[in-house]
Amino acid sequence: MENIFECKKVSKNFGKTKQVLVHALKSVDLEIKKGEFTAIIGPSGSGKTTLLNIMSGLDNPTHGKVLLKGNDITKMDGNELSDFRRDHIGFVFQSYNLLPVLTAEENIEYILIIQGVPEKERKERVQKALIEVGLKGLGKKFPNQLSGGQQQRVAIARALVGKPDIILADEPTANLDSVNGRALLDMMLKLNETLGVTFVFSTHDPLIMNEAKRLITLHDGKIVEDKIQ
């Protein structure tokens, strides 16, 4: 399988003086292949979220390169980076990040409007995405009319509908109870297995760790274990 994502010698430092300098990531090498279902794990402060933010282009490494399908996103800035991220990377956050004044359909459709997708195709893709995440018939609901698990499904549909190369999920089950967390995980596994969607998680959740096909363990900013399950 082809590599769709690569981190090469990625380091991230916070702080400007030696006294307060924090080495959040230390020369991380990482390759992600198409169709993977990978979890990045490790104790709090190990660098998981920092790594995910750098992979997504939401933050820049202090040193190193990040390649998505051969394109070095660390050399992009402004509109170029924003457009590339929009078209190639899907995001799922633990806080859902839905716009409260928009319905579920409108939250999902928003990314397609930005991409310039024609209206007829937008409507078709939104309805297909709702079906894929098990929310058929709930598209007219506003976020405050949906459960936490349903809101996270909307967030995943929004990430999915733009046809990204990879979906990055930062603690996606953290705000859900075990029943909803299990249901959400099963849905993401199905998307991975039936549609070949590539997922990379940052997580503390044993449910995700047990189901991930690859576990990458970070400790003090370094990858200390990388195993296929």
mmCIF file of C-alpha atoms in Angstrom:
data_model
loop_
_atom_site.group_PDB
_atom_site.id
_atom_site.type_symbol
_atom_site.label_atom_id
_atom_site.label_comp_id
_atom_site.label_asym_id
_atom_site.label_seq_id
_atom_site.Cartn_x
_atom_site.Cartn_y
_atom_site.Cartn_z
ATOM 1 C CA MET A 1 0.000 0.000 0.000
ATOM 2 C CA GLU A 2 1.139 3.509 -0.757
ATOM 3 C CA ASN A 3 2.216 5.957 1.919
ATOM 4 C CA ILE A 4 -0.220 8.841 1.963
ATOM 5 C CA PHE A 5 1.294 10.559 4.980
ATOM 6 C CA GLU A 6 4.867 10.958 6.225
ATOM 7 C CA CYS A 7 6.502 12.792 9.101
ATOM 8 C CA LYS A 8 10.263 13.076 8.654
ATOM 9 C CA LYS A 9 12.403 13.973 11.676
ATOM 10 C CA VAL A 10 9.614 16.131 13.089
ATOM 11 C CA SER A 11 10.450 18.059 16.259
ATOM 12 C CA LYS A 12 8.377 20.667 18.073
ATOM 13 C CA ASN A 13 9.651 22.993 20.761
ATOM 14 C CA PHE A 14 7.631 25.424 22.854
ATOM 15 C CA GLY A 15 9.214 28.410 24.583
ATOM 16 C CA LYS A 16 11.962 30.797 23.535
ATOM 17 C CA THR A 17 14.638 30.419 26.198
ATOM 18 C CA LYS A 18 16.573 27.390 27.443
ATOM 19 C CA GLN A 19 15.034 27.799 30.891
ATOM 20 C CA VAL A 20 11.444 27.383 29.623
ATOM 21 C CA LEU A 21 12.002 25.357 26.440
ATOM 22 C CA VAL A 22 9.738 22.309 26.168
ATOM 23 C CA HIS A 23 10.613 19.578 23.642
ATOM 24 C CA ALA A 24 7.097 18.331 22.833
ATOM 25 C CA LEU A 25 8.227 16.168 19.889
ATOM 26 C CA LYS A 26 11.724 14.836 19.266
ATOM 27 C CA SER A 27 12.712 13.789 15.746
ATOM 28 C CA VAL A 28 9.550 11.760 15.009
ATOM 29 C CA ASP A 29 9.506 9.576 11.883
ATOM 30 C CA LEU A 30 6.073 8.242 10.915
ATOM 31 C CA GLU A 31 4.449 6.790 7.814
ATOM 32 C CA ILE A 32 0.714 6.232 7.352
ATOM 33 C CA LYS A 33 -0.579 4.035 4.527
ATOM 34 C CA LYS A 34 -3.925 4.347 2.785
ATOM 35 C CA GLY A 35 -6.716 2.530 4.622
ATOM 36 C CA GLU A 36 -5.013 2.369 8.017
ATOM 37 C CA PHE A 37 -6.940 2.517 11.293
ATOM 38 C CA THR A 38 -4.225 3.775 13.615
ATOM 39 C CA ALA A 39 -4.232 5.005 17.205
ATOM 40 C CA ILE A 40 -1.551 7.238 18.702
ATOM 41 C CA ILE A 41 -1.413 6.603 22.434
ATOM 42 C CA GLY A 42 0.641 7.609 25.444
ATOM 43 C CA PRO A 43 0.341 9.437 28.766
ATOM 44 C CA SER A 44 -0.795 13.059 29.023
ATOM 45 C CA GLY A 45 2.025 15.329 27.885
ATOM 46 C CA SER A 46 3.582 12.691 25.637
ATOM 47 C CA GLY A 47 2.976 14.745 22.481
ATOM 48 C CA LYS A 48 -0.103 13.070 20.978
ATOM 49 C CA THR A 49 -2.162 16.180 20.304
ATOM 50 C CA THR A 50 0.905 18.141 19.224
ATOM 51 C CA LEU A 51 1.698 15.452 16.657
ATOM 52 C CA LEU A 52 -1.893 15.419 15.379
ATOM 53 C CA ASN A 53 -1.908 19.216 15.102
ATOM 54 C CA ILE A 54 1.305 19.141 13.074
ATOM 55 C CA MET A 55 -0.008 16.326 10.868
ATOM 56 C CA SER A 56 -3.097 18.431 10.178
ATOM 57 C CA GLY A 57 -1.188 21.606 9.403
ATOM 58 C CA LEU A 58 -2.820 23.400 12.334
ATOM 59 C CA ASP A 59 0.664 23.848 13.785
ATOM 60 C CA ASN A 60 4.152 23.901 12.274
ATOM 61 C CA PRO A 61 7.092 21.771 13.398
ATOM 62 C CA THR A 62 10.215 23.450 14.687
ATOM 63 C CA HIS A 63 12.225 21.028 12.535
ATOM 64 C CA GLY A 64 11.346 18.364 9.982
ATOM 65 C CA LYS A 65 8.898 17.773 7.140
ATOM 66 C CA VAL A 66 5.263 16.644 6.898
ATOM 67 C CA LEU A 67 4.257 15.153 3.534
ATOM 68 C CA LEU A 68 0.704 14.386 2.433
ATOM 69 C CA LYS A 69 0.654 12.497 -0.868
ATOM 70 C CA GLY A 70 4.148 13.847 -1.514
ATOM 71 C CA ASN A 71 3.243 17.479 -0.821
ATOM 72 C CA ASP A 72 5.260 19.146 1.944
ATOM 73 C CA ILE A 73 2.641 21.018 3.980
ATOM 74 C CA THR A 74 5.331 22.592 6.172
ATOM 75 C CA LYS A 75 6.302 24.754 3.185
ATOM 76 C CA MET A 76 2.743 25.983 2.638
ATOM 77 C CA ASP A 77 1.222 29.001 4.295
ATOM 78 C CA GLY A 78 -1.871 31.205 4.143
ATOM 79 C CA ASN A 79 -4.474 30.324 1.539
ATOM 80 C CA GLU A 80 -2.413 27.525 -0.008
ATOM 81 C CA LEU A 81 -2.277 25.600 3.261
ATOM 82 C CA SER A 82 -5.912 26.339 4.085
ATOM 83 C CA ASP A 83 -7.103 25.126 0.680
ATOM 84 C CA PHE A 84 -4.919 22.016 0.782
ATOM 85 C CA ARG A 85 -6.125 21.123 4.272
ATOM 86 C CA ARG A 86 -9.751 21.668 3.221
ATOM 87 C CA ASP A 87 -9.458 19.302 0.267
ATOM 88 C CA HIS A 88 -7.271 16.557 1.743
ATOM 89 C CA ILE A 89 -7.684 16.336 5.540
ATOM 90 C CA GLY A 90 -10.812 15.681 7.594
ATOM 91 C CA PHE A 91 -10.949 16.614 11.290
ATOM 92 C CA VAL A 92 -12.895 15.192 14.225
ATOM 93 C CA PHE A 93 -12.506 16.847 17.633
ATOM 94 C CA GLN A 94 -13.678 15.700 21.056
ATOM 95 C CA SER A 95 -15.805 18.858 21.407
ATOM 96 C CA TYR A 96 -17.608 18.194 18.066
ATOM 97 C CA ASN A 97 -17.083 21.819 16.855
ATOM 98 C CA LEU A 98 -20.474 22.016 15.145
ATOM 99 C CA LEU A 99 -21.961 25.412 14.300
ATOM 100 C CA PRO A 100 -25.025 25.706 16.596
ATOM 101 C CA VAL A 101 -27.037 27.928 14.223
ATOM 102 C CA LEU A 102 -26.826 25.368 11.397
ATOM 103 C CA THR A 103 -28.739 22.100 11.090
ATOM 104 C CA ALA A 104 -26.926 18.777 10.826
ATOM 105 C CA GLU A 105 -27.291 18.914 7.035
ATOM 106 C CA GLU A 106 -25.981 22.467 6.889
ATOM 107 C CA ASN A 107 -23.002 21.662 9.124
ATOM 108 C CA ILE A 108 -22.070 18.808 6.793
ATOM 109 C CA GLU A 109 -22.728 20.822 3.632
ATOM 110 C CA TYR A 110 -20.597 23.770 4.736
ATOM 111 C CA ILE A 111 -17.302 22.187 3.667
ATOM 112 C CA LEU A 112 -18.753 21.422 0.217
ATOM 113 C CA ILE A 113 -19.848 25.037 -0.234
ATOM 114 C CA ILE A 114 -16.287 26.152 0.526
ATOM 115 C CA GLN A 115 -14.998 23.569 -1.960
ATOM 116 C CA GLY A 116 -17.289 25.011 -4.625
ATOM 117 C CA VAL A 117 -19.285 21.802 -5.181
ATOM 118 C CA PRO A 118 -22.494 22.418 -7.212
ATOM 119 C CA GLU A 119 -25.715 22.491 -5.171
ATOM 120 C CA LYS A 120 -27.296 19.325 -6.600
ATOM 121 C CA GLU A 121 -24.153 17.286 -5.899
ATOM 122 C CA ARG A 122 -23.837 18.856 -2.440
ATOM 123 C CA LYS A 123 -27.341 17.757 -1.471
ATOM 124 C CA GLU A 124 -26.740 14.216 -2.737
ATOM 125 C CA ARG A 125 -23.404 13.860 -0.927
ATOM 126 C CA VAL A 126 -24.828 15.227 2.341
ATOM 127 C CA GLN A 127 -27.685 12.712 2.321
ATOM 128 C CA LYS A 128 -25.275 9.882 1.493
ATOM 129 C CA ALA A 129 -22.994 10.939 4.362
ATOM 130 C CA LEU A 130 -25.927 11.031 6.799
ATOM 131 C CA ILE A 131 -26.855 7.476 5.801
ATOM 132 C CA GLU A 132 -23.238 6.290 6.142
ATOM 133 C CA VAL A 133 -23.038 7.545 9.736
ATOM 134 C CA GLY A 134 -26.486 6.242 10.695
ATOM 135 C CA LEU A 135 -28.319 9.587 10.865
ATOM 136 C CA LYS A 136 -30.834 9.231 8.047
ATOM 137 C CA GLY A 137 -33.849 11.439 8.750
ATOM 138 C CA LEU A 138 -32.075 13.641 11.310
ATOM 139 C CA GLY A 139 -30.569 16.154 8.916
ATOM 140 C CA LYS A 140 -32.982 18.963 9.842
ATOM 141 C CA LYS A 141 -32.093 18.773 13.551
ATOM 142 C CA PHE A 142 -29.918 21.425 15.158
ATOM 143 C CA PRO A 143 -26.932 20.316 17.291
ATOM 144 C CA ASN A 144 -28.763 21.069 20.567
ATOM 145 C CA GLN A 145 -31.525 18.692 19.455
ATOM 146 C CA LEU A 146 -29.070 15.801 19.076
ATOM 147 C CA SER A 147 -27.334 13.604 21.646
ATOM 148 C CA GLY A 148 -23.559 13.796 22.098
ATOM 149 C CA GLY A 149 -23.109 10.615 20.102
ATOM 150 C CA GLN A 150 -25.279 11.949 17.287
ATOM 151 C CA GLN A 151 -23.387 15.251 17.240
ATOM 152 C CA GLN A 152 -20.101 13.380 16.909
ATOM 153 C CA ARG A 153 -21.575 11.385 14.017
ATOM 154 C CA VAL A 154 -22.451 14.678 12.319
ATOM 155 C CA ALA A 155 -18.835 15.773 12.862
ATOM 156 C CA ILE A 156 -17.605 12.561 11.235
ATOM 157 C CA ALA A 157 -20.021 13.000 8.311
ATOM 158 C CA ARG A 158 -18.704 16.544 7.892
ATOM 159 C CA ALA A 159 -15.129 15.219 7.867
ATOM 160 C CA LEU A 160 -16.073 12.463 5.426
ATOM 161 C CA VAL A 161 -18.175 14.397 2.916
ATOM 162 C CA GLY A 162 -15.270 16.376 1.464
ATOM 163 C CA LYS A 163 -13.605 13.098 0.377
ATOM 164 C CA PRO A 164 -10.340 13.669 2.277
ATOM 165 C CA ASP A 165 -7.301 11.433 1.999
ATOM 166 C CA ILE A 166 -7.141 11.044 5.777
ATOM 167 C CA ILE A 167 -9.306 11.738 8.826
ATOM 168 C CA LEU A 168 -7.514 12.871 11.982
ATOM 169 C CA ALA A 169 -9.514 12.379 15.179
ATOM 170 C CA ASP A 170 -8.394 13.912 18.486
ATOM 171 C CA GLU A 171 -9.999 12.011 21.411
ATOM 172 C CA PRO A 172 -13.283 11.549 19.472
ATOM 173 C CA THR A 173 -14.959 9.451 22.208
ATOM 174 C CA ALA A 174 -13.750 11.485 25.214
ATOM 175 C CA ASN A 175 -17.107 13.194 25.817
ATOM 176 C CA LEU A 176 -19.234 10.086 25.255
ATOM 177 C CA ASP A 177 -20.398 7.359 27.609
ATOM 178 C CA SER A 178 -19.255 3.795 26.957
ATOM 179 C CA VAL A 179 -22.377 2.811 24.983
ATOM 180 C CA ASN A 180 -22.204 5.788 22.621
ATOM 181 C CA GLY A 181 -18.427 5.498 22.406
ATOM 182 C CA ARG A 182 -18.741 1.861 21.332
ATOM 183 C CA ALA A 183 -21.411 2.707 18.749
ATOM 184 C CA LEU A 184 -19.304 5.527 17.327
ATOM 185 C CA LEU A 185 -16.232 3.319 17.136
ATOM 186 C CA ASP A 186 -18.172 0.554 15.367
ATOM 187 C CA MET A 187 -19.392 3.092 12.837
ATOM 188 C CA MET A 188 -15.851 4.341 12.155
ATOM 189 C CA LEU A 189 -14.600 0.763 11.802
ATOM 190 C CA LYS A 190 -17.330 0.130 9.241
ATOM 191 C CA LEU A 191 -16.326 3.243 7.279
ATOM 192 C CA ASN A 192 -12.727 2.034 7.352
ATOM 193 C CA GLU A 193 -13.545 -1.498 6.255
ATOM 194 C CA THR A 194 -16.238 -0.779 3.640
ATOM 195 C CA LEU A 195 -15.059 2.541 2.191
ATOM 196 C CA GLY A 196 -11.345 2.331 2.951
ATOM 197 C CA VAL A 197 -11.367 5.584 4.948
ATOM 198 C CA THR A 198 -7.984 6.225 6.590
ATOM 199 C CA PHE A 199 -8.245 7.128 10.288
ATOM 200 C CA VAL A 200 -5.555 8.299 12.698
ATOM 201 C CA PHE A 201 -6.625 8.811 16.312
ATOM 202 C CA SER A 202 -5.103 10.468 19.325
ATOM 203 C CA THR A 203 -6.699 8.679 22.260
ATOM 204 C CA HIS A 204 -6.705 7.439 25.844
ATOM 205 C CA ASP A 205 -9.770 5.268 25.178
ATOM 206 C CA PRO A 206 -9.171 1.510 25.679
ATOM 207 C CA LEU A 207 -12.021 0.814 23.226
ATOM 208 C CA ILE A 208 -10.149 2.505 20.385
ATOM 209 C CA MET A 209 -6.823 1.010 21.477
ATOM 210 C CA ASN A 210 -8.301 -2.505 21.368
ATOM 211 C CA GLU A 211 -9.834 -2.050 17.902
ATOM 212 C CA ALA A 212 -7.010 -0.113 16.250
ATOM 213 C CA LYS A 213 -5.118 -2.119 13.663
ATOM 214 C CA ARG A 214 -1.912 -0.252 14.517
ATOM 215 C CA LEU A 215 -0.816 1.244 17.846
ATOM 216 C CA ILE A 216 1.830 3.960 18.004
ATOM 217 C CA THR A 217 3.019 4.780 21.529
ATOM 218 C CA LEU A 218 4.521 8.171 22.317
ATOM 219 C CA HIS A 219 6.504 8.944 25.459
ATOM 220 C CA ASP A 220 8.257 12.246 26.141
ATOM 221 C CA GLY A 221 7.849 13.282 22.511
ATOM 222 C CA LYS A 222 9.326 10.119 20.989
ATOM 223 C CA ILE A 223 7.790 7.034 19.380
ATOM 224 C CA VAL A 224 8.754 4.212 21.739
ATOM 225 C CA GLU A 225 6.602 1.480 20.158
ATOM 226 C CA ASP A 226 4.890 0.941 16.814
ATOM 227 C CA LYS A 227 3.028 -2.330 16.439
ATOM 228 C CA ILE A 228 0.459 -3.940 14.172
ATOM 229 C CA GLN A 229 -2.375 -5.657 16.033
#
